[in-house]
Tab-separated table of C-alpha atoms in Angstrom:
chain	number	residue	atom	x	y	z
A	144	MET	CA	21.938	1.652	20.623
A	145	LYS	CA	20.910	4.180	17.987
A	146	HIS	CA	18.157	6.570	18.979
A	147	LEU	CA	15.463	7.704	16.563
A	148	LEU	CA	13.900	11.118	16.853
A	149	LEU	CA	14.795	11.740	13.257
A	150	ALA	CA	12.376	14.555	12.593
A	151	GLY	CA	13.808	16.541	15.504
A	152	ALA	CA	12.255	17.451	18.808
A	153	ALA	CA	10.525	20.503	17.360
A	154	VAL	CA	8.621	18.411	14.849
A	155	LEU	CA	7.715	15.695	17.328
A	156	ALA	CA	6.434	18.302	19.768
A	157	LEU	CA	3.815	19.530	17.313
A	158	ALA	CA	0.454	18.169	18.373
A	159	LEU	CA	-1.695	16.342	15.890
A	160	PRO	CA	-5.219	17.692	15.438
A	161	SER	CA	-7.750	15.965	17.642
A	162	PRO	CA	-9.537	12.985	16.030
A	163	GLY	CA	-12.733	15.018	15.808
A	164	ALA	CA	-10.941	17.647	13.744
A	165	GLN	CA	-10.664	15.337	10.700
A	166	ALA	CA	-6.899	15.490	10.617
A	167	GLN	CA	-6.690	13.869	7.167
A	168	LEU	CA	-3.496	11.981	7.805
A	169	LEU	CA	-1.123	10.513	5.240
A	170	LEU	CA	1.096	7.728	6.555
A	171	SER	CA	4.390	6.584	5.061
A	172	ALA	CA	6.055	3.368	6.225
A	173	ASN	CA	9.793	3.708	5.591
A	174	ASP	CA	12.366	0.939	5.156
A	175	ASN	CA	15.954	1.619	6.245
A	176	LYS	CA	17.259	-1.935	5.851
A	177	VAL	CA	17.821	-1.970	2.093
A	178	VAL	CA	19.080	0.394	-0.583
A	179	LEU	CA	19.243	0.241	-4.366
A	180	GLU	CA	22.747	0.570	-5.825
A	181	ASN	CA	22.777	0.775	-9.632
A	182	GLY	CA	19.914	-1.666	-9.983
A	183	ALA	CA	21.031	-4.071	-7.244
A	184	VAL	CA	19.200	-4.323	-3.928
A	185	LYS	CA	21.685	-4.242	-1.040
A	186	THR	CA	20.887	-5.100	2.574
A	187	LEU	CA	22.719	-2.931	5.116
A	188	ARG	CA	24.652	-4.600	7.917
A	189	GLU	CA	23.877	-1.934	10.533
A	190	PRO	CA	20.712	-0.164	9.394
A	191	GLN	CA	18.957	2.662	11.149
A	192	PRO	CA	15.524	1.635	12.490
A	193	ASP	CA	12.606	1.642	10.061
A	194	THR	CA	10.132	4.450	10.618
A	195	LEU	CA	6.564	5.625	10.270
A	196	SER	CA	6.000	9.205	9.068
A	197	VAL	CA	2.755	10.956	10.039
A	198	ILE	CA	1.830	13.768	7.633
A	199	ASP	CA	-1.087	16.144	8.224
A	200	LEU	CA	-3.043	17.166	5.102
A	201	SER	CA	-5.820	19.136	6.808
A	202	THR	CA	-4.401	22.625	6.171
A	203	GLY	CA	-3.866	22.131	2.437
A	204	THR	CA	-0.074	22.172	2.869
A	205	PRO	CA	1.300	18.713	3.728
A	206	THR	CA	3.055	18.975	7.080
A	207	LEU	CA	5.288	16.328	8.612
A	208	ARG	CA	4.029	16.012	12.192
A	209	ALA	CA	5.981	13.066	13.584
A	210	GLU	CA	8.292	10.170	12.794
A	211	ILE	CA	8.685	7.187	15.090
A	212	ALA	CA	10.569	3.899	14.939
A	213	VAL	CA	8.301	1.161	13.560
A	214	PRO	CA	9.400	-2.036	11.760
A	215	ALA	CA	8.520	-1.850	8.050
A	216	SER	CA	9.584	-3.399	4.743
A	217	VAL	CA	9.811	-2.479	1.079
A	218	VAL	CA	9.226	-6.148	0.195
A	219	GLY	CA	5.588	-6.718	-0.744
A	220	PRO	CA	2.978	-4.391	-2.226
A	221	PRO	CA	3.286	-0.784	-0.990
A	222	THR	CA	0.106	-1.191	1.069
A	223	SER	CA	1.805	-2.480	4.220
A	224	VAL	CA	0.382	0.408	6.269
A	225	ALA	CA	-3.277	1.107	7.058
A	226	ILE	CA	-5.179	3.627	9.170
A	227	THR	CA	-8.571	3.328	10.860
A	228	PRO	CA	-11.377	5.551	9.504
A	229	ASP	CA	-11.313	7.635	12.713
A	230	GLU	CA	-7.531	8.069	12.296
A	231	LYS	CA	-6.828	6.893	15.855
A	232	LEU	CA	-4.847	3.741	15.023
A	233	ALA	CA	-2.344	2.695	12.379
A	234	LEU	CA	-1.219	-0.810	11.427
A	235	VAL	CA	2.176	-1.534	9.851
A	236	THR	CA	3.398	-4.946	8.723
A	237	ALA	CA	7.048	-5.935	8.328
A	238	ASN	CA	7.487	-8.492	5.554
A	239	THR	CA	11.202	-8.821	6.315
A	240	ARG	CA	13.409	-8.247	9.344
A	241	PRO	CA	17.155	-8.359	9.957
A	242	ASN	CA	18.563	-11.807	10.596
A	243	PRO	CA	20.412	-11.548	13.936
A	244	ALA	CA	22.543	-14.586	13.071
A	245	GLU	CA	23.714	-13.123	9.747
A	246	PRO	CA	24.273	-9.360	9.663
A	247	GLY	CA	23.432	-7.968	6.245
A	248	LYS	CA	20.842	-10.681	5.631
A	249	LEU	CA	17.065	-10.577	5.957
A	250	MET	CA	14.560	-13.166	7.116
A	251	PRO	CA	10.741	-13.302	6.913
A	252	GLY	CA	8.957	-11.100	9.410
A	253	ASN	CA	6.049	-12.369	11.487
A	254	SER	CA	4.505	-9.344	13.165
A	255	MET	CA	2.349	-6.242	12.800
A	256	ALA	CA	2.804	-3.012	14.718
A	257	VAL	CA	-0.180	-1.143	16.182
A	258	ILE	CA	0.401	2.602	16.565
A	259	ASP	CA	-1.612	5.019	18.693
A	260	LEU	CA	-2.028	8.079	16.465
A	261	ALA	CA	-4.010	9.985	19.116
A	262	ALA	CA	-0.952	10.165	21.384
A	263	THR	CA	1.469	13.100	21.126
A	264	PRO	CA	3.793	12.031	19.666
A	265	PRO	CA	2.253	8.838	18.228
A	266	ARG	CA	3.499	5.739	20.011
A	267	LEU	CA	3.838	2.024	19.430
A	268	LEU	CA	0.883	0.463	21.225
A	269	ALA	CA	1.406	-3.256	20.529
A	270	THR	CA	3.217	-5.765	18.354
A	271	LEU	CA	0.988	-8.625	17.228
A	272	PRO	CA	1.860	-11.988	15.658
A	273	THR	CA	0.915	-12.580	12.018
A	274	GLY	CA	1.753	-15.338	9.581
A	275	ALA	CA	5.105	-15.561	7.818
A	276	ALA	CA	6.143	-12.481	5.805
A	277	PRO	CA	3.064	-10.270	6.304
A	278	ALA	CA	2.554	-7.893	3.366
A	279	GLY	CA	-0.588	-5.937	2.424
A	280	VAL	CA	-2.924	-4.881	5.242
A	281	SER	CA	-6.417	-3.340	5.071
A	282	ILE	CA	-9.081	-2.119	7.488
A	283	ASN	CA	-12.822	-2.197	6.755
A	284	ARG	CA	-14.809	1.055	6.515
A	285	ALA	CA	-16.482	0.319	9.856
A	286	GLY	CA	-13.076	0.232	11.542
A	287	THR	CA	-13.856	-3.082	13.215
A	288	LEU	CA	-11.798	-5.600	11.254
A	289	ALA	CA	-8.342	-5.821	9.664
A	290	LEU	CA	-6.918	-8.356	7.221
A	291	VAL	CA	-3.242	-9.119	6.566
A	292	ALA	CA	-1.857	-11.090	3.609
A	293	ASN	CA	0.909	-13.474	4.741
A	294	ARG	CA	3.074	-13.772	1.652
A	295	ALA	CA	5.309	-16.674	2.734
A	296	GLU	CA	2.479	-18.711	4.217
A	297	GLY	CA	-0.456	-18.607	1.783
A	298	THR	CA	-2.832	-17.278	4.439
A	299	VAL	CA	-4.744	-14.168	5.514
A	300	SER	CA	-4.754	-13.158	9.190
A	301	VAL	CA	-7.926	-11.647	10.671
A	302	PHE	CA	-7.831	-9.067	13.484
A	303	ARG	CA	-10.665	-7.507	15.496
A	304	ILE	CA	-10.558	-3.780	16.257
A	305	ALA	CA	-12.563	-2.502	19.233
A	306	HIS	CA	-12.149	0.057	22.024
A	307	GLY	CA	-8.759	1.155	20.773
A	308	GLN	CA	-7.398	-2.383	20.801
A	309	VAL	CA	-6.447	-4.780	17.997
A	310	THR	CA	-6.625	-8.519	18.713
A	311	PRO	CA	-5.945	-11.609	16.579
A	312	ALA	CA	-9.160	-13.401	15.604
A	313	ALA	CA	-8.449	-16.086	12.991
A	314	LYS	CA	-6.401	-17.159	10.010
A	315	VAL	CA	-7.793	-18.147	6.598
A	316	ASP	CA	-6.012	-20.596	4.293
A	317	ILE	CA	-5.763	-19.171	0.768
A	318	GLY	CA	-3.232	-21.263	-1.144
A	319	THR	CA	0.177	-22.867	-0.972
A	320	VAL	CA	3.285	-20.923	-0.023
A	321	ALA	CA	4.006	-20.695	-3.774
A	322	SER	CA	0.792	-18.702	-4.292
A	323	GLU	CA	2.550	-15.715	-2.641
A	324	VAL	CA	-0.556	-14.081	-1.199
A	325	SER	CA	0.375	-10.386	-1.412
A	326	HIS	CA	-2.463	-7.968	-0.680
A	327	VAL	CA	-6.020	-8.133	0.618
A	328	GLU	CA	-8.622	-5.365	0.316
A	329	PHE	CA	-12.180	-5.041	1.679
A	330	THR	CA	-15.066	-3.994	-0.527
A	331	PRO	CA	-16.568	-0.754	0.864
A	332	ASP	CA	-19.695	-2.519	2.174
A	333	GLY	CA	-17.471	-4.880	4.150
A	334	ARG	CA	-19.161	-8.012	2.770
A	335	PHE	CA	-16.229	-9.248	0.684
A	336	ALA	CA	-12.479	-8.942	0.294
A	337	LEU	CA	-10.189	-9.601	-2.665
A	338	VAL	CA	-6.789	-11.277	-2.301
A	339	THR	CA	-3.960	-11.060	-4.842
A	340	ARG	CA	-1.892	-14.189	-5.507
A	341	ASN	CA	1.387	-13.035	-6.999
A	342	GLY	CA	2.713	-16.559	-7.396
A	343	ASP	CA	-0.031	-18.079	-9.541
A	344	HIS	CA	-1.661	-15.135	-11.322
A	345	MET	CA	-5.115	-14.935	-9.761
A	346	LEU	CA	-7.379	-13.297	-7.200
A	347	ASN	CA	-9.405	-15.024	-4.519
A	348	VAL	CA	-12.688	-13.746	-3.124
A	349	LEU	CA	-13.357	-13.809	0.617
A	350	GLN	CA	-16.790	-13.511	2.207
A	351	VAL	CA	-16.971	-11.462	5.404
A	352	GLU	CA	-19.782	-11.938	7.941
A	353	GLY	CA	-19.098	-10.053	11.154
A	354	ASP	CA	-15.615	-11.203	12.115
A	355	LYS	CA	-15.985	-14.506	10.271
A	356	VAL	CA	-13.977	-14.578	7.024
A	357	THR	CA	-14.411	-17.430	4.547
A	358	LYS	CA	-12.657	-18.187	1.274
A	359	LEU	CA	-15.187	-18.630	-1.548
A	360	ASN	CA	-14.788	-20.994	-4.467
A	361	ARG	CA	-14.003	-18.225	-6.932
A	362	GLU	CA	-10.618	-17.746	-8.598
A	363	ILE	CA	-10.338	-14.701	-10.879
A	364	THR	CA	-7.674	-14.835	-13.596
A	365	THR	CA	-5.636	-11.624	-13.983
A	366	GLY	CA	-2.404	-10.674	-15.757
A	367	VAL	CA	1.074	-11.890	-14.831
A	368	ARG	CA	1.793	-11.658	-11.091
A	369	PRO	CA	-1.072	-9.616	-9.580
A	370	TYR	CA	0.331	-7.652	-6.674
A	371	GLY	CA	-1.229	-4.345	-5.640
A	372	LEU	CA	-4.994	-3.859	-5.570
A	373	THR	CA	-7.395	-0.958	-5.085
A	374	ILE	CA	-11.191	-0.816	-4.920
A	375	ALA	CA	-13.446	2.101	-5.896
A	376	PRO	CA	-14.970	3.960	-2.927
A	377	ASP	CA	-18.467	3.072	-4.188
A	378	GLY	CA	-17.514	-0.589	-4.596
A	379	ARG	CA	-18.281	-0.845	-8.321
A	380	TRP	CA	-14.846	-1.994	-9.442
A	381	ALA	CA	-11.356	-3.033	-8.429
A	382	VAL	CA	-8.092	-2.507	-10.316
A	383	VAL	CA	-5.146	-4.885	-9.964
A	384	ALA	CA	-1.495	-4.088	-10.722
A	385	ASN	CA	0.128	-7.022	-12.531
A	386	ILE	CA	3.858	-6.486	-11.954
A	387	GLY	CA	5.041	-9.047	-14.525
A	388	ARG	CA	8.443	-10.699	-14.489
A	389	GLY	CA	10.675	-7.612	-14.394
A	390	THR	CA	12.214	-8.431	-17.780
A	391	GLY	CA	11.759	-4.976	-19.323
A	392	ASP	CA	8.506	-5.815	-21.048
A	393	ALA	CA	5.369	-3.700	-20.737
A	394	ASP	CA	3.144	-4.888	-17.903
A	395	THR	CA	-0.555	-4.427	-17.226
A	396	VAL	CA	-3.378	-3.498	-14.889
A	397	SER	CA	-6.728	-5.306	-14.860
A	398	LEU	CA	-10.219	-3.977	-14.099
A	399	VAL	CA	-12.538	-6.203	-12.051
A	400	ASP	CA	-16.313	-5.651	-12.298
A	401	LEU	CA	-17.771	-5.886	-8.777
A	402	THR	CA	-21.344	-4.988	-9.793
A	403	LYS	CA	-22.115	-8.568	-10.834
A	404	GLU	CA	-21.584	-11.804	-8.948
A	405	PRO	CA	-19.432	-13.691	-9.501
A	406	PHE	CA	-16.897	-10.874	-9.861
A	407	ARG	CA	-14.851	-10.955	-13.064
A	408	VAL	CA	-12.039	-9.199	-14.983
A	409	VAL	CA	-13.549	-7.111	-17.789
A	410	ASP	CA	-10.582	-5.090	-19.094
A	411	THR	CA	-6.772	-5.162	-19.064
A	412	ILE	CA	-4.432	-2.483	-20.449
A	413	SER	CA	-0.674	-1.953	-20.710
A	414	VAL	CA	0.907	0.722	-18.505
A	415	GLY	CA	4.653	0.026	-18.788
A	416	GLN	CA	7.328	-1.757	-16.765
A	417	THR	CA	6.397	-2.940	-13.279
A	418	PRO	CA	3.222	-1.238	-12.036
A	419	GLU	CA	3.271	-1.551	-8.278
A	420	GLY	CA	1.574	1.109	-6.158
A	421	ILE	CA	-2.083	1.621	-7.020
A	422	ALA	CA	-4.841	3.805	-5.553
A	423	ALA	CA	-8.409	4.762	-6.482
A	424	SER	CA	-9.350	8.446	-6.402
A	425	PRO	CA	-11.937	9.494	-3.788
A	426	ASP	CA	-14.561	10.187	-6.487
A	427	GLY	CA	-13.996	6.814	-8.170
A	428	ARG	CA	-13.185	8.335	-11.562
A	429	HIS	CA	-9.469	7.638	-11.659
A	430	VAL	CA	-6.786	5.214	-10.593
A	431	ALA	CA	-3.167	6.198	-9.963
A	432	VAL	CA	-0.489	3.578	-10.591
A	433	THR	CA	3.240	3.916	-9.968
A	434	VAL	CA	5.326	2.451	-12.787
A	435	MET	CA	8.976	1.691	-12.100
A	436	ASN	CA	9.694	2.049	-15.830
A	437	GLY	CA	13.203	0.676	-15.343
A	438	SER	CA	14.132	3.180	-12.617
A	439	ASN	CA	15.116	0.157	-10.506
A	440	LYS	CA	17.495	-1.199	-13.183
A	441	PRO	CA	21.226	-0.538	-13.736
A	442	ALA	CA	22.008	2.696	-15.576
A	443	HIS	CA	23.491	0.747	-18.505
A	444	SER	CA	20.402	-1.457	-18.903
A	445	PRO	CA	18.526	-1.007	-22.206
A	446	PHE	CA	15.365	-1.015	-20.092
A	447	ALA	CA	16.431	1.767	-17.690
A	448	GLY	CA	14.167	4.798	-17.474
A	449	PRO	CA	12.725	7.401	-15.097
A	450	GLY	CA	10.117	6.515	-12.503
A	451	LEU	CA	6.559	7.372	-13.516
A	452	VAL	CA	3.078	7.623	-12.098
A	453	LYS	CA	0.160	7.222	-14.509
A	454	LEU	CA	-3.407	8.321	-14.021
A	455	LEU	CA	-6.052	6.036	-15.517
A	456	LYS	CA	-9.691	6.826	-16.172
A	457	VAL	CA	-12.393	4.285	-15.341
A	458	GLU	CA	-15.472	4.755	-17.506
A	459	GLY	CA	-18.059	2.257	-18.704
A	460	MET	CA	-16.029	-0.577	-17.156
A	461	ARG	CA	-13.080	0.298	-19.387
A	462	LEU	CA	-9.622	1.658	-18.545
A	463	SER	CA	-7.681	4.348	-20.396
A	464	VAL	CA	-4.478	6.250	-19.620
A	465	VAL	CA	-5.184	9.966	-19.095
A	466	SER	CA	-1.798	11.386	-18.110
A	467	GLU	CA	1.570	10.633	-16.558
A	468	ALA	CA	4.248	12.431	-14.538
A	469	ARG	CA	7.841	11.852	-13.520
A	470	VAL	CA	8.448	10.747	-9.942
A	471	GLY	CA	11.455	9.323	-8.103
A	472	ASN	CA	13.379	6.108	-8.601
A	473	TRP	CA	12.024	2.783	-7.351
A	474	ALA	CA	8.661	4.474	-6.668
A	475	GLN	CA	6.360	2.523	-4.382
A	476	GLY	CA	3.069	3.657	-2.869
A	477	ALA	CA	0.420	6.041	-4.195
A	478	ALA	CA	-2.291	7.849	-2.229
A	479	PHE	CA	-4.784	10.629	-2.937
A	480	ALA	CA	-5.597	13.436	-0.529
A	481	PRO	CA	-9.206	13.099	0.694
A	482	ASP	CA	-10.384	15.844	-1.701
A	483	GLY	CA	-8.787	14.045	-4.663
A	484	ARG	CA	-6.921	17.144	-5.838
A	485	THR	CA	-3.464	16.017	-4.717
A	486	LEU	CA	-1.654	12.763	-5.403
A	487	PHE	CA	1.289	11.518	-3.340
A	488	VAL	CA	3.901	8.989	-4.503
A	489	GLY	CA	6.519	7.433	-2.233
A	490	ASN	CA	10.055	7.236	-3.644
A	491	MET	CA	12.117	4.495	-2.030
A	492	THR	CA	15.537	5.458	-3.409
A	493	ASP	CA	15.092	9.208	-2.967
A	494	ARG	CA	13.690	8.863	0.570
A	495	ASP	CA	10.892	11.303	-0.119
A	496	ILE	CA	7.302	11.687	-1.322
A	497	SER	CA	6.351	13.388	-4.590
A	498	VAL	CA	3.437	15.847	-4.450
A	499	LEU	CA	1.341	16.194	-7.621
A	500	LYS	CA	-1.701	18.272	-8.505
A	501	VAL	CA	-4.634	16.475	-10.140
A	502	ALA	CA	-6.683	18.644	-12.514
A	503	GLU	CA	-10.384	18.064	-13.130
A	504	ASP	CA	-9.589	16.402	-16.457
A	505	GLY	CA	-6.952	14.158	-14.875
A	506	ARG	CA	-3.835	16.043	-15.937
A	507	LEU	CA	-0.955	15.746	-13.485
A	508	SER	CA	1.455	18.555	-12.607
A	509	GLU	CA	3.914	19.440	-9.860
A	510	GLY	CA	2.053	20.210	-6.660
A	511	GLY	CA	4.828	21.427	-4.401
A	512	PRO	CA	8.170	20.388	-2.940
A	513	ARG	CA	8.776	16.750	-2.145
A	514	ILE	CA	8.292	15.680	1.469
A	515	LYS	CA	11.466	14.273	3.018
A	516	VAL	CA	10.987	11.208	5.235
A	517	ALA	CA	13.306	9.249	7.522
A	518	GLY	CA	13.913	6.260	5.273
A	519	GLY	CA	12.885	4.869	1.930
A	520	SER	CA	9.143	5.404	1.509
A	521	ALA	CA	7.931	1.812	1.102
A	522	ALA	CA	4.162	2.209	1.582
A	523	LEU	CA	1.612	5.038	1.641
A	524	ARG	CA	-1.967	5.102	2.908
A	525	VAL	CA	-4.772	7.444	3.930
A	526	ALA	CA	-7.931	6.449	5.788
A	527	GLN	CA	-10.360	4.487	3.641
A	528	ARG	CA	-13.745	6.178	3.682
A	529	ALA	CA	-17.008	5.808	1.797
A	530	ALA	CA	-17.504	7.536	-1.576
A	531	ARG	CA	-18.140	11.249	-1.322
C-alpha cells in the first residue's frame, strides 16, 4: 500500500487558521490517475492516490498548508470541489475511478468525499453516494445545501448541510444520460440554480425552496457543449463556457441575463479553443476563463498552442476580452482570491497552479511562483460569498 503524506510532515503539521480568522482557503482537487502524453490521455495502471491541496491565502502569500488523499477526477468541469462559506467543510466529487477488474482502465465514479477542514491536518469525514459520474458541485451561500451534477445519469443530487454533517436529501431528474449534465450552480440568493447540459447544448433552471429542488420548464439555448458555469456574486448574470467539439475551431462563452425572468442568453463571444475553467471576480466586473488553446493537442498538430487564461469584462450585459496570459498545459480550474487582486489557474499537465496579478483595469501579469501540488490540478475553488 502506498502512503500519502506528499507535502511532508512539516507542511501537514502547520495548523490552519481557526474558522473565525477568515482563513481564505483555496482548494485544489488533484487527479493522479491520468496523464497527457503528446496530446493523448493515458490512464496509469498503478497510480498514486488522488489528493486535495489546502492553500491558505490569508497572509497575501499563498501557502500550501496540507495535502491529503481524496478521490478526484479531471473528467468533468473543473468545479468538482466546493467549500462551505465558513470554510469548515469541503466537498470533492470523483467522476471516474480505477476499474479494479481492468488495471489501466477507468469506470464511472459514484461518490462524493466530505472533508473536515477544521481538523489539523484536514481529514476525510465521510464518503457519500451520488449518481453515476458526479461532476460539478456547488454549495449555496447559506451553507445549508449542496448540489451535484451526475454526468452519466442525467440527474442532480441534493445534499443537506447542518451541524457539520452532509446528508443525501433527494435527486432531481434533468434529462437523459445523453444530456451529460455537467455542472450546477446556485444563484447567490439561493432561490434558483442553473445546470449545464454538455450533451444537448442547453441550460436548465432549477427552483430551490428550502431543501426542495424542482426543475422548471425553462431550457436556455447556449453555444456548443456548455460545460463550466459561473454566476456573478450579486446574481445579475451568469457566464457559460461552451467547450465545442475540440476540432481546433474557436469556441465561445455565453452571458445569461439573470435580472429578468425567464432568464435568457443575451451575448456570446469567441475566446479560442476549448474554454473550460470559468470564474467570476468578487466585484462582478470580470470573468476569468481558461482556454486550452491546443495545449492538450499533439505537438505536431496545426492547432497546438500554449495554454491561456483570458479575462473578460462584463458591462451593460455585454462581454469583451480585456487581457490574456500564458498558463500551463491542459489548464483546468480558475479561482480569484477573495480580494480579486490575484487569479489562480490549475495546470493539469504541469501539476501546479499559476499565480497571476489582476490590475484595476483587468490587465494580467505574473503574480509569483507557481504553487506545486501533489497531482494534476483538476479543479479549483474558493468559498462562495456574497458580493462585496
